[in-house]
Coordinates of C-alpha atoms in Angstrom, one line a residue:
M40 CA 12.2 38.5 33.1
K41 CA 13.4 42.1 33.3
K42 CA 13.4 44.0 30.1
N43 CA 16.7 45.2 28.6
I44 CA 16.6 49.0 28.7
Y45 CA 17.9 49.2 25.2
E46 CA 15.2 46.9 23.8
A47 CA 12.6 48.7 21.7
K48 CA 9.1 48.8 23.1
R49 CA 6.4 46.9 21.4
A50 CA 2.9 48.1 20.7
L51 CA -0.3 46.5 19.4
V52 CA -2.8 49.0 17.9
T53 CA -6.4 48.1 17.0
G54 CA -8.2 50.5 14.7
A55 CA -4.9 51.3 13.1
T56 CA -6.4 52.0 9.7
G57 CA -8.7 54.7 11.1
F58 CA -7.8 58.4 11.2
I59 CA -6.5 58.5 14.8
G60 CA -5.1 54.9 14.8
S61 CA -3.1 55.5 11.6
H62 CA -1.5 58.7 12.9
L63 CA -0.7 56.9 16.2
S64 CA 0.8 53.9 14.5
K65 CA 3.0 56.1 12.3
R66 CA 4.1 58.1 15.3
L67 CA 5.0 55.0 17.2
V68 CA 7.1 53.8 14.3
K69 CA 8.8 57.2 14.1
D70 CA 9.5 57.0 17.9
G71 CA 11.2 53.7 17.6
W72 CA 8.5 51.3 18.7
I73 CA 8.0 47.9 17.2
V74 CA 4.5 48.3 16.0
H75 CA 1.9 45.5 15.4
V76 CA -1.5 46.3 14.1
L77 CA -4.6 44.1 14.1
V78 CA -6.7 44.3 11.0
R79 CA -9.4 42.4 9.1
E80 CA -8.9 40.8 5.7
H81 CA -11.0 43.4 4.0
S82 CA -9.4 46.4 5.8
N83 CA -8.1 49.3 3.7
I84 CA -4.6 49.6 4.9
S85 CA -3.7 52.6 2.6
P86 CA -3.7 55.1 5.6
L87 CA -0.6 53.2 6.7
K88 CA 1.1 53.2 3.3
N89 CA 4.1 55.4 4.3
S90 CA 5.0 53.1 7.2
G91 CA 3.8 49.8 5.9
D92 CA 7.2 48.2 5.8
S93 CA 7.8 49.1 9.4
I94 CA 4.5 47.7 10.7
N95 CA 3.6 44.1 11.5
F96 CA 0.1 43.2 10.3
H97 CA -2.0 40.6 12.0
Y98 CA -5.3 39.5 10.4
Y99 CA -8.3 38.9 12.8
N100 CA -11.1 36.6 11.6
G101 CA -13.5 37.2 14.5
S102 CA -12.5 34.1 16.6
M103 CA -11.2 34.1 20.2
A104 CA -8.5 31.6 19.1
T105 CA -7.1 34.0 16.5
M106 CA -7.1 36.9 18.9
T107 CA -5.2 34.9 21.5
E108 CA -2.6 33.8 18.9
I109 CA -2.1 37.4 17.7
L110 CA -1.4 38.6 21.3
K111 CA 1.0 35.7 21.8
T112 CA 2.9 36.5 18.6
A113 CA 2.9 40.3 19.0
K114 CA 3.9 40.3 22.7
P115 CA 3.1 44.0 23.1
D116 CA 4.2 46.1 26.1
V117 CA 1.2 48.3 25.6
V118 CA -2.1 47.7 23.7
F119 CA -3.8 50.8 22.2
H120 CA -7.4 49.9 21.6
L121 CA -9.0 52.3 19.2
A122 CA -11.1 50.0 17.0
S123 CA -14.8 50.7 17.1
M124 CA -17.8 51.1 14.9
F125 CA -19.1 54.7 15.0
I126 CA -22.8 55.3 14.1
A127 CA -24.4 58.5 15.3
Q128 CA -28.0 57.3 14.6
H129 CA -28.2 53.5 14.2
T130 CA -30.8 51.3 12.4
S131 CA -32.0 48.0 13.7
A132 CA -30.0 46.2 11.0
Q133 CA -26.8 47.7 12.5
I134 CA -27.2 46.4 16.1
D135 CA -25.3 43.1 15.6
S136 CA -22.3 44.9 14.0
L137 CA -22.2 47.5 16.8
I138 CA -22.2 44.8 19.5
Q139 CA -19.6 42.7 17.7
S140 CA -17.3 45.7 17.0
N141 CA -17.6 47.6 20.2
I142 CA -18.1 44.9 22.8
T143 CA -17.3 41.4 21.6
F144 CA -14.1 42.4 19.9
G145 CA -12.9 44.3 23.0
V146 CA -13.8 41.5 25.4
Q147 CA -11.8 39.0 23.2
L148 CA -8.9 41.5 23.3
A149 CA -8.9 41.8 27.1
E150 CA -9.3 38.1 27.6
A151 CA -6.3 37.4 25.2
M152 CA -4.2 40.0 27.0
V153 CA -4.7 38.4 30.3
L154 CA -4.2 34.9 28.9
N155 CA -0.8 36.0 27.6
G156 CA 0.3 38.0 30.6
I157 CA -0.1 41.4 28.9
Y158 CA -1.4 44.0 31.3
C159 CA -1.1 47.5 29.9
L160 CA -4.2 48.7 28.0
I161 CA -5.0 52.2 26.7
N162 CA -8.7 52.1 25.9
T163 CA -10.7 54.7 23.9
G164 CA -14.0 56.1 25.1
T165 CA -16.1 59.0 24.0
S166 CA -17.3 62.3 25.5
W167 CA -20.7 61.2 24.1
Q168 CA -21.1 59.0 27.1
H169 CA -21.9 62.2 29.0
F170 CA -24.9 63.8 27.3
E171 CA -25.8 67.2 29.0
D172 CA -22.7 66.9 31.2
K173 CA -24.1 64.0 33.2
D174 CA -21.9 61.3 34.8
Y175 CA -23.5 58.9 32.4
S176 CA -26.1 59.5 29.7
P177 CA -25.4 58.1 26.2
V178 CA -26.0 60.4 23.3
C179 CA -26.6 57.3 21.1
L180 CA -26.3 53.5 21.0
Y181 CA -22.7 53.8 19.9
A182 CA -21.9 55.7 23.2
A183 CA -23.9 53.1 25.2
T184 CA -21.8 50.3 23.7
K185 CA -18.6 52.2 24.8
Q186 CA -20.0 52.4 28.3
A187 CA -21.0 48.7 28.3
F188 CA -17.5 47.7 27.2
E189 CA -16.0 49.7 30.1
S190 CA -18.3 47.9 32.5
L191 CA -17.0 44.5 31.1
L192 CA -13.4 45.8 31.2
T193 CA -13.8 46.6 34.9
Y194 CA -14.1 42.8 35.5
Y195 CA -10.7 42.2 34.0
S196 CA -9.1 45.1 35.8
E197 CA -10.5 43.8 39.1
S198 CA -9.9 40.1 38.6
S199 CA -6.4 40.1 37.0
K200 CA -3.3 42.3 36.8
L201 CA -4.8 44.2 33.8
K202 CA -4.2 48.0 34.1
V203 CA -6.4 50.4 32.1
I204 CA -6.1 54.0 31.2
N205 CA -9.4 55.1 29.5
L206 CA -9.1 58.1 27.2
K207 CA -12.4 59.8 26.3
L208 CA -12.1 61.6 23.0
F209 CA -14.0 64.7 21.7
D210 CA -13.9 65.9 18.1
S211 CA -10.7 65.2 16.2
Y212 CA -9.3 66.8 13.0
G213 CA -6.2 67.1 11.0
P214 CA -4.6 66.1 7.7
E215 CA -5.3 62.8 5.9
D216 CA -8.8 62.7 7.5
Y217 CA -11.0 61.0 4.9
R218 CA -14.1 60.8 7.2
P219 CA -17.1 62.7 5.9
K220 CA -16.9 65.1 8.8
L221 CA -17.0 68.9 9.1
F222 CA -13.7 70.0 7.6
S223 CA -14.0 67.5 4.7
L224 CA -17.4 68.9 3.9
L225 CA -16.1 72.5 4.2
R226 CA -13.2 71.7 1.9
K227 CA -15.5 70.0 -0.7
A228 CA -17.9 72.9 -0.6
S229 CA -15.0 75.4 -1.2
F230 CA -13.7 73.4 -4.2
D231 CA -17.2 72.9 -5.7
N232 CA -18.5 76.3 -4.9
S233 CA -21.6 74.5 -3.8
P234 CA -24.0 75.4 -0.9
L235 CA -23.6 73.4 2.3
I236 CA -26.8 72.7 4.3
M237 CA -26.2 73.0 8.0
S238 CA -28.1 73.1 11.3
P239 CA -28.6 76.5 13.0
G240 CA -24.9 76.1 14.2
E241 CA -25.2 77.2 17.8
Q242 CA -23.9 73.9 19.2
L243 CA -20.5 74.0 20.9
I244 CA -17.9 71.6 19.6
D245 CA -14.6 70.6 21.3
L246 CA -11.9 70.2 18.6
V247 CA -8.5 68.6 19.3
Y248 CA -5.8 68.4 16.6
I249 CA -4.6 65.0 15.7
D250 CA -1.0 65.6 16.9
D251 CA -2.3 66.5 20.4
I252 CA -4.5 63.4 20.5
V253 CA -1.5 61.2 19.6
D254 CA 0.5 62.9 22.3
A255 CA -2.2 62.0 24.8
F256 CA -2.0 58.3 23.9
L257 CA 1.8 58.3 24.2
K258 CA 1.6 60.1 27.5
A259 CA -0.9 57.5 28.7
A260 CA 1.4 54.7 27.6
S261 CA 4.3 56.2 29.5
R262 CA 2.2 56.6 32.6
I263 CA 0.7 53.1 32.6
E264 CA 4.1 51.4 32.0
G265 CA 5.8 53.2 34.8
N266 CA 3.1 52.9 37.5
D267 CA 2.2 49.6 39.1
E268 CA -0.3 51.3 41.3
I269 CA -2.7 52.0 38.4
R270 CA -5.7 49.8 38.1
W271 CA -8.1 52.1 36.2
E272 CA -7.8 55.8 35.3
D273 CA -10.1 58.0 33.2
F274 CA -9.0 61.1 31.3
A275 CA -10.5 63.5 28.8
V276 CA -8.7 64.4 25.7
T277 CA -10.2 67.9 25.4
S278 CA -9.3 71.3 24.1
R279 CA -11.0 72.9 27.1
S280 CA -12.1 75.6 24.6
P281 CA -15.4 74.5 22.9
I282 CA -16.7 77.0 20.3
S283 CA -19.8 77.1 18.2
L284 CA -20.1 75.4 14.9
K285 CA -20.7 78.8 13.3
E286 CA -17.4 80.1 14.8
V287 CA -15.5 77.1 13.5
V288 CA -16.8 77.7 10.0
N289 CA -16.0 81.4 10.2
T290 CA -12.5 80.5 11.4
Y291 CA -12.0 78.1 8.5
Q292 CA -13.1 80.8 6.1
A293 CA -10.8 83.4 7.6
V294 CA -7.7 81.0 7.6
T295 CA -8.3 79.7 4.0
G296 CA -9.6 83.0 2.6
K297 CA -12.5 81.2 1.0
K298 CA -16.1 82.4 1.3
L299 CA -18.5 79.5 1.6
S300 CA -22.2 79.3 0.9
I301 CA -23.7 78.0 4.2
K302 CA -27.4 77.4 4.5
W303 CA -27.7 77.8 8.3
G304 CA -30.8 76.3 9.8
A305 CA -31.7 74.3 6.7
L306 CA -31.2 71.2 8.7
P307 CA -32.8 70.5 12.1
Y308 CA -30.6 69.5 15.0
R309 CA -30.3 65.8 15.5
K310 CA -32.1 64.0 18.2
N311 CA -29.9 64.3 21.3
E312 CA -27.7 67.0 19.6
V313 CA -24.8 67.8 21.9
M314 CA -25.2 71.5 22.4
L315 CA -22.6 71.7 25.3
P316 CA -19.7 69.2 25.4
W317 CA -18.9 67.2 28.6
S318 CA -16.8 69.4 30.8
K319 CA -16.0 67.3 33.9
G320 CA -13.2 65.1 32.6
K321 CA -9.6 65.3 34.0
L322 CA -6.6 65.9 31.8
I323 CA -3.7 63.4 31.9
P324 CA -1.0 64.8 34.1
G325 CA 1.7 66.5 32.0
W326 CA -0.6 66.8 28.9
K327 CA -2.5 69.6 27.4
P328 CA -3.3 70.5 23.8
Q329 CA -0.6 72.6 22.1
V330 CA -2.2 73.3 18.7
S331 CA -4.8 76.1 18.5
L332 CA -7.7 75.9 16.1
I333 CA -6.2 78.5 13.8
E334 CA -2.8 76.8 13.7
G335 CA -4.5 73.4 13.3
I336 CA -6.5 74.5 10.2
K337 CA -3.3 76.0 8.7
K338 CA -1.3 72.8 9.2
M339 CA -4.2 70.7 7.9
E340 CA -4.8 72.7 4.8
K341 CA -1.0 72.9 4.0
V342 CA -0.8 69.1 3.9
Q343 CA -4.0 68.9 1.9
R344 CA -2.7 71.3 -0.7
A345 CA 0.5 69.3 -1.0
E346 CA -1.5 66.1 -1.5
N347 CA -3.6 67.8 -4.2
L348 CA -0.5 68.9 -6.1
E349 CA 0.8 65.4 -6.1
K350 CA -2.4 64.0 -7.7

């Protein structure tokens, strides 16, 4: 049945309570989409608090039957699959959770999509699938599970009408980021006036501001809906301008006017430390990052200051 051109588009977002997923979900609501999100009973939905009334929540209990029913109810035009379990250095006790979160969950999603005649999937990969700029070399088990899921997803794209655009992400940053990542650590160190222990800091990192990342997902959605020739496409969501960790810290200090106590070299590099990010990925046609690092830090810190004043 042909869709009414005035009917709002429908999205299903997995990983919607995460940093990127929450920003994407709120942007979809703002742009007039009917937004459905898939969460677990114990999920912290506070990142979606400002759009909660505009979002339809579906609770996933791990079963294939529940996944199928969620897709049947939501009837999305596009599925944005961002849910994953990120662990840079795993322990043996974490293997079952990694496999369930990054492989089993995704296969159930793909199966449920096909069963319900839903064929537009935006999948999320990682540049860490390309250690030392290789076609495939996983930095860690997390990256290997991402590659394994892509291999399984190939089956669905070749045996059904499922269309996939795979977006490989680099380092993300922006406001309302509660992950214990670089800028959160820098901000805490500046507030506490405490020393921050770091590696030597020569590794290059590829930072993309959250608004640009969300734009990439929306560009992918527009592309996949309007092109029946797509079976599988891969794109990199990259700044194309990696800089060293030391340069990032110096830029943060210059923008904020705060001098930090950094103990460079007090920590060794991690095993398989990414010294040079993957450089061979293609950009989505019509997309490129708009927010520079300096502008991104300014925007991020402005929102952070406003949040602190409200507390």
